[in-house]
Short mmCIF file of C-alpha atoms and ligand atoms in Angstrom, two decimals:
data_model
loop_
_atom_site.label_atom_id
_atom_site.label_comp_id
_atom_site.label_asym_id
_atom_site.label_seq_id
_atom_site.Cartn_x
_atom_site.Cartn_y
_atom_site.Cartn_z
CA MET A 1 10.47 -22.33 -16.81
CA ALA A 2 8.95 -25.78 -17.30
CA GLY A 3 8.50 -26.67 -20.98
CA GLY A 4 8.06 -23.11 -22.25
CA ASP A 5 5.14 -22.43 -19.93
CA ASP A 6 4.08 -18.83 -19.75
CA LEU A 7 3.30 -17.77 -16.17
CA LYS A 8 2.13 -14.38 -15.00
CA LEU A 9 1.16 -13.54 -11.42
CA LEU A 10 -1.06 -10.59 -10.55
CA GLY A 11 -0.53 -9.59 -6.93
CA THR A 12 0.25 -6.88 -4.43
CA TRP A 13 3.46 -6.91 -2.41
CA ALA A 14 1.86 -7.03 1.04
CA SER A 15 -0.89 -9.56 0.29
CA PRO A 16 -0.45 -12.84 2.20
CA PHE A 17 -2.59 -14.44 -0.51
CA ALA A 18 -0.15 -13.39 -3.22
CA ILE A 19 2.86 -14.26 -1.05
CA ARG A 20 1.78 -17.89 -0.65
CA VAL A 21 1.54 -18.20 -4.44
CA LYS A 22 5.04 -16.74 -4.75
CA PHE A 23 6.19 -19.36 -2.21
CA ALA A 24 4.68 -22.17 -4.28
CA LEU A 25 6.18 -20.90 -7.56
CA ALA A 26 9.58 -20.50 -5.90
CA LEU A 27 9.44 -23.96 -4.30
CA LYS A 28 8.85 -25.44 -7.75
CA GLY A 29 11.75 -23.42 -9.14
CA LEU A 30 9.53 -21.62 -11.66
CA THR A 31 10.22 -18.25 -13.18
CA TYR A 32 7.29 -15.99 -13.91
CA GLU A 33 6.31 -12.48 -14.77
CA TYR A 34 5.01 -10.55 -11.78
CA ALA A 35 2.61 -7.62 -12.12
CA GLU A 36 1.97 -5.44 -9.07
CA GLU A 37 -1.68 -4.41 -9.06
CA ASP A 38 -3.04 -1.11 -7.81
CA LEU A 39 -6.22 -2.24 -6.05
CA ALA A 40 -7.58 1.32 -6.13
CA SER A 41 -7.42 1.16 -9.92
CA LYS A 42 -7.55 -2.48 -10.97
CA SER A 43 -6.08 -3.42 -14.32
CA ASP A 44 -8.28 -4.63 -17.15
CA LEU A 45 -6.30 -7.86 -17.02
CA LEU A 46 -7.26 -8.43 -13.36
CA LEU A 47 -10.92 -7.57 -13.99
CA SER A 48 -11.14 -9.89 -16.98
CA SER A 49 -9.12 -12.68 -15.31
CA ASN A 50 -11.09 -12.72 -12.05
CA PRO A 51 -14.48 -11.24 -13.01
CA VAL A 52 -16.25 -12.94 -10.06
CA HIS A 53 -14.22 -11.60 -7.14
CA LYS A 54 -11.97 -9.02 -8.90
CA LYS A 55 -9.25 -9.88 -6.37
CA ILE A 56 -5.58 -10.75 -6.48
CA PRO A 57 -3.82 -13.13 -6.66
CA VAL A 58 -4.46 -14.47 -10.13
CA LEU A 59 -2.02 -16.80 -11.85
CA ILE A 60 -2.27 -16.79 -15.61
CA HIS A 61 -0.82 -19.97 -17.07
CA ASN A 62 -0.48 -20.01 -20.85
CA GLY A 63 -3.31 -17.47 -21.02
CA LEU A 64 -5.62 -19.35 -18.63
CA PRO A 65 -6.41 -17.59 -15.32
CA VAL A 66 -6.53 -19.44 -12.01
CA CYS A 67 -7.99 -17.58 -9.01
CA GLU A 68 -8.05 -18.00 -5.19
CA SER A 69 -4.68 -18.39 -3.53
CA ASN A 70 -5.01 -21.90 -2.13
CA VAL A 71 -6.57 -23.11 -5.39
CA ILE A 72 -3.58 -21.62 -7.22
CA VAL A 73 -1.10 -23.30 -4.85
CA GLU A 74 -2.78 -26.67 -5.46
CA TYR A 75 -2.82 -26.04 -9.21
CA VAL A 76 0.88 -25.22 -9.23
CA ASP A 77 1.55 -28.36 -7.20
CA GLU A 78 -0.43 -30.56 -9.62
CA VAL A 79 0.95 -29.11 -12.84
CA PHE A 80 4.63 -28.63 -12.10
CA ALA A 81 7.37 -31.02 -11.04
CA GLY A 82 9.45 -30.34 -7.95
CA PRO A 83 8.86 -30.84 -4.24
CA SER A 84 5.27 -31.84 -3.46
CA ILE A 85 3.18 -29.37 -1.51
CA LEU A 86 0.17 -31.66 -1.02
CA SER A 87 0.45 -35.21 0.29
CA ALA A 88 -0.26 -38.17 -2.00
CA ASP A 89 -2.64 -39.43 0.69
CA PRO A 90 -6.26 -38.20 0.22
CA TYR A 91 -6.95 -38.02 3.97
CA GLU A 92 -3.82 -35.96 4.64
CA ARG A 93 -4.80 -33.69 1.74
CA ALA A 94 -8.26 -33.20 3.25
CA ILE A 95 -6.75 -32.33 6.65
CA ALA A 96 -4.31 -29.88 5.06
CA ARG A 97 -7.17 -28.16 3.19
CA PHE A 98 -9.14 -27.94 6.44
CA TRP A 99 -6.31 -26.19 8.30
CA ALA A 100 -5.37 -23.96 5.37
CA ALA A 101 -8.99 -22.71 5.37
CA TYR A 102 -8.83 -22.25 9.16
CA VAL A 103 -5.70 -20.14 8.84
CA ASP A 104 -7.61 -17.67 6.62
CA ASP A 105 -11.08 -17.87 8.18
CA LYS A 106 -9.93 -17.58 11.80
CA LEU A 107 -6.32 -16.41 12.06
CA LEU A 108 -6.16 -13.87 9.24
CA ALA A 109 -9.65 -12.64 10.09
CA SER A 110 -8.61 -12.05 13.72
CA TRP A 111 -5.56 -9.88 13.07
CA ALA A 112 -7.40 -8.08 10.27
CA THR A 113 -10.17 -7.26 12.81
CA MET A 114 -7.56 -6.10 15.30
CA LEU A 115 -5.83 -3.85 12.78
CA PHE A 116 -8.54 -2.77 10.34
CA ARG A 117 -11.96 -4.32 10.46
CA GLY A 118 -12.84 -3.65 14.11
CA LYS A 119 -14.80 -0.39 14.32
CA THR A 120 -14.71 0.03 18.10
CA GLU A 121 -12.03 -0.65 20.72
CA GLU A 122 -14.19 -3.55 21.91
CA GLU A 123 -14.28 -5.12 18.45
CA LYS A 124 -10.51 -4.70 18.12
CA SER A 125 -9.97 -6.29 21.51
CA ASP A 126 -12.25 -9.18 20.47
CA GLY A 127 -10.03 -9.54 17.39
CA LYS A 128 -6.97 -9.87 19.64
CA LYS A 129 -8.67 -12.50 21.80
CA ALA A 130 -9.66 -14.42 18.67
CA LEU A 131 -6.05 -14.19 17.46
CA PHE A 132 -4.70 -15.79 20.65
CA ALA A 133 -7.39 -18.48 20.48
CA ALA A 134 -6.63 -19.26 16.81
CA LEU A 135 -2.89 -19.48 17.50
CA GLU A 136 -3.51 -21.88 20.37
CA THR A 137 -5.68 -24.04 18.14
CA LEU A 138 -2.95 -24.02 15.50
CA GLU A 139 -0.41 -25.13 18.13
CA GLY A 140 -2.53 -28.28 18.55
CA ALA A 141 -2.91 -28.69 14.79
CA LEU A 142 0.87 -28.49 14.37
CA VAL A 143 1.36 -31.34 16.86
CA LYS A 144 -1.07 -33.56 14.95
CA CYS A 145 -0.19 -32.61 11.37
CA SER A 146 3.60 -32.61 11.77
CA ASP A 147 3.73 -35.90 13.67
CA GLY A 148 6.89 -34.69 15.40
CA LYS A 149 8.52 -33.45 12.19
CA ALA A 150 9.47 -29.89 11.26
CA PHE A 151 6.41 -28.63 9.41
CA PHE A 152 2.64 -28.95 9.18
CA GLY A 153 3.39 -30.83 5.95
CA GLY A 154 5.74 -33.23 7.81
CA ALA A 155 9.39 -33.26 6.80
CA SER A 156 8.78 -30.65 4.11
CA VAL A 157 6.51 -27.62 3.80
CA GLY A 158 2.90 -28.18 2.77
CA LEU A 159 -0.27 -26.21 2.07
CA VAL A 160 -0.77 -25.15 5.71
CA ASP A 161 2.86 -24.04 6.07
CA LEU A 162 2.49 -21.81 3.02
CA ALA A 163 -0.88 -20.42 4.14
CA LEU A 164 0.40 -19.61 7.64
CA GLY A 165 3.90 -18.66 6.55
CA SER A 166 2.49 -16.10 4.13
CA GLN A 167 1.06 -14.21 7.14
CA LEU A 168 4.29 -14.04 9.17
CA SER A 169 5.27 -10.47 8.28
CA TRP A 170 1.74 -9.33 9.15
CA LEU A 171 1.73 -11.22 12.45
CA LYS A 172 5.08 -9.65 13.35
CA ALA A 173 3.82 -6.21 12.25
CA ALA A 174 0.73 -6.68 14.43
CA GLU A 175 3.05 -7.51 17.37
CA VAL A 176 5.06 -4.33 16.76
CA MET A 177 1.90 -2.23 16.53
CA ALA A 178 0.32 -3.76 19.64
CA GLY A 179 3.59 -3.74 21.60
CA GLU A 180 3.14 -7.36 22.66
CA LYS A 181 4.07 -10.87 21.55
CA PHE A 182 1.39 -13.10 20.07
CA ILE A 183 3.47 -16.16 19.21
CA GLY A 184 5.88 -17.86 21.58
CA GLY A 185 4.25 -17.51 24.97
CA ASP A 186 3.44 -20.47 27.22
CA ASN A 187 0.63 -21.54 24.89
CA THR A 188 2.47 -21.57 21.59
CA PRO A 189 6.09 -22.74 22.04
CA LEU A 190 5.95 -25.18 19.12
CA LEU A 191 4.44 -22.58 16.82
CA ALA A 192 7.28 -20.22 17.76
CA ALA A 193 9.83 -22.91 16.85
CA TRP A 194 7.94 -23.57 13.60
CA MET A 195 8.00 -19.83 12.83
CA ALA A 196 11.77 -19.69 13.36
CA ARG A 197 12.25 -22.72 11.07
CA PHE A 198 9.94 -21.38 8.38
CA SER A 199 11.61 -17.96 8.44
CA GLU A 200 14.95 -19.62 7.68
CA LEU A 201 13.68 -21.16 4.43
CA THR A 202 15.10 -19.64 1.25
CA VAL A 203 11.60 -18.95 -0.07
CA ALA A 204 10.62 -17.17 3.16
CA LYS A 205 13.74 -15.00 3.08
CA ALA A 206 13.13 -14.16 -0.56
CA GLU A 207 9.39 -13.54 -0.55
CA LEU A 208 8.29 -12.28 2.88
CA PRO A 209 8.04 -8.49 2.98
CA ASP A 210 10.03 -6.44 5.44
CA VAL A 211 8.12 -6.11 8.75
CA ASP A 212 8.83 -2.36 9.11
CA LYS A 213 7.45 -1.79 5.62
CA VAL A 214 4.28 -3.69 6.54
CA VAL A 215 3.94 -1.64 9.76
CA GLU A 216 4.23 1.59 7.75
CA PHE A 217 1.70 0.30 5.19
CA ALA A 218 -0.75 -0.77 7.95
CA LYS A 219 -0.49 2.61 9.70
CA MET A 220 -1.16 4.43 6.43
CA ARG A 221 -4.18 2.23 5.82
CA GLN A 222 -5.48 2.86 9.35
CA ALA A 223 -5.05 6.61 8.84
CA ARG A 224 -6.88 6.47 5.49
CA MET A 225 -9.73 4.49 7.04
CA ALA A 226 -9.99 6.90 10.00
CA ALA A 227 -10.10 9.90 7.63
CA ALA A 228 -12.79 8.23 5.52
CA ALA A 229 -14.86 7.41 8.64
CA ALA A 230 -14.53 11.00 9.91
CA THR A 231 -15.96 12.40 6.70
CA ALA A 232 -18.68 9.73 6.31
CA PRO A 233 -22.24 11.26 6.13
CA ASN A 234 -23.40 9.74 9.45
CA ASN A 235 -20.63 11.28 11.54
N1 LIG B 1 -9.80 -15.73 -0.75
C1 LIG B 1 -8.96 -14.96 -1.61
C2 LIG B 1 -8.70 -13.61 -0.97
C3 LIG B 1 -7.93 -12.66 -1.87
C4 LIG B 1 -8.01 -11.22 -1.36
O1 LIG B 1 -8.71 -10.90 -0.41
N2 LIG B 1 -7.27 -10.34 -2.05
C5 LIG B 1 -7.33 -8.93 -1.71
C6 LIG B 1 -5.93 -8.36 -1.50
S1 LIG B 1 -5.15 -9.03 -0.07
C7 LIG B 1 -7.92 -8.15 -2.89
O2 LIG B 1 -7.63 -8.41 -4.02
N3 LIG B 1 -8.76 -7.17 -2.58
C8 LIG B 1 -9.35 -6.32 -3.58
C9 LIG B 1 -10.79 -6.06 -3.35
O3 LIG B 1 -11.37 -6.61 -2.39
O4 LIG B 1 -11.38 -5.31 -4.12
C10 LIG B 1 -7.68 -15.73 -1.92
O5 LIG B 1 -7.32 -16.61 -1.14
O6 LIG B 1 -7.05 -15.49 -2.97
#
């Protein structure tokens, strides 16, 4: 660990938000204590470290909490030596922040609607359409951001790669559950190649959860939500 720094990460194993922080810490070669949170019974440490949102991930660095996954990734990049995650160029940094936000606001939101948030079949189907649209948009973003190189960050992985890469097990799980491919059709060949490259990275192999385990977790969550809806007072 760099200079005796004390690092503790509060997360949950399946959370893409926590996974991208694990990616960043691993890229910098940092060792840290990891605490798996039970979100049904949040720890006092989580509640006191992130009193505003009460969400994981939280990185506690020498006793100081940092919240919000992309904020944490940028913090880790600024504080610790090692490969840079953000460009030195302010414009490139702004573009990376734009697409990292898009990946959560549009892509993550679409598969989450498809799997969990959509209440009707129509809403779920709208989630799937939004997922295809977001992936197509990201195909175009990859062309521009990578400038012909391997990653959104150029020759090496950047903020957008980590934000999108952290969702790969979920995207693959959603494909298994829907019985169809989302990435790699006629509209997203470059994204499919990016996905294959990203999946080969040491950090991806080490930190991405097993797809079957995510499928099982998602099905359990769907069953819990269905049971809760069936016993809700308005049913
Ligand atoms: N925008 C946040 C989202 C974090 C988030 O949604 N975390 C979820 C787990 S995946 C959570 O802690 N949920 C607990 C809750 O909502 O009570 C980030 O990027 O860190």
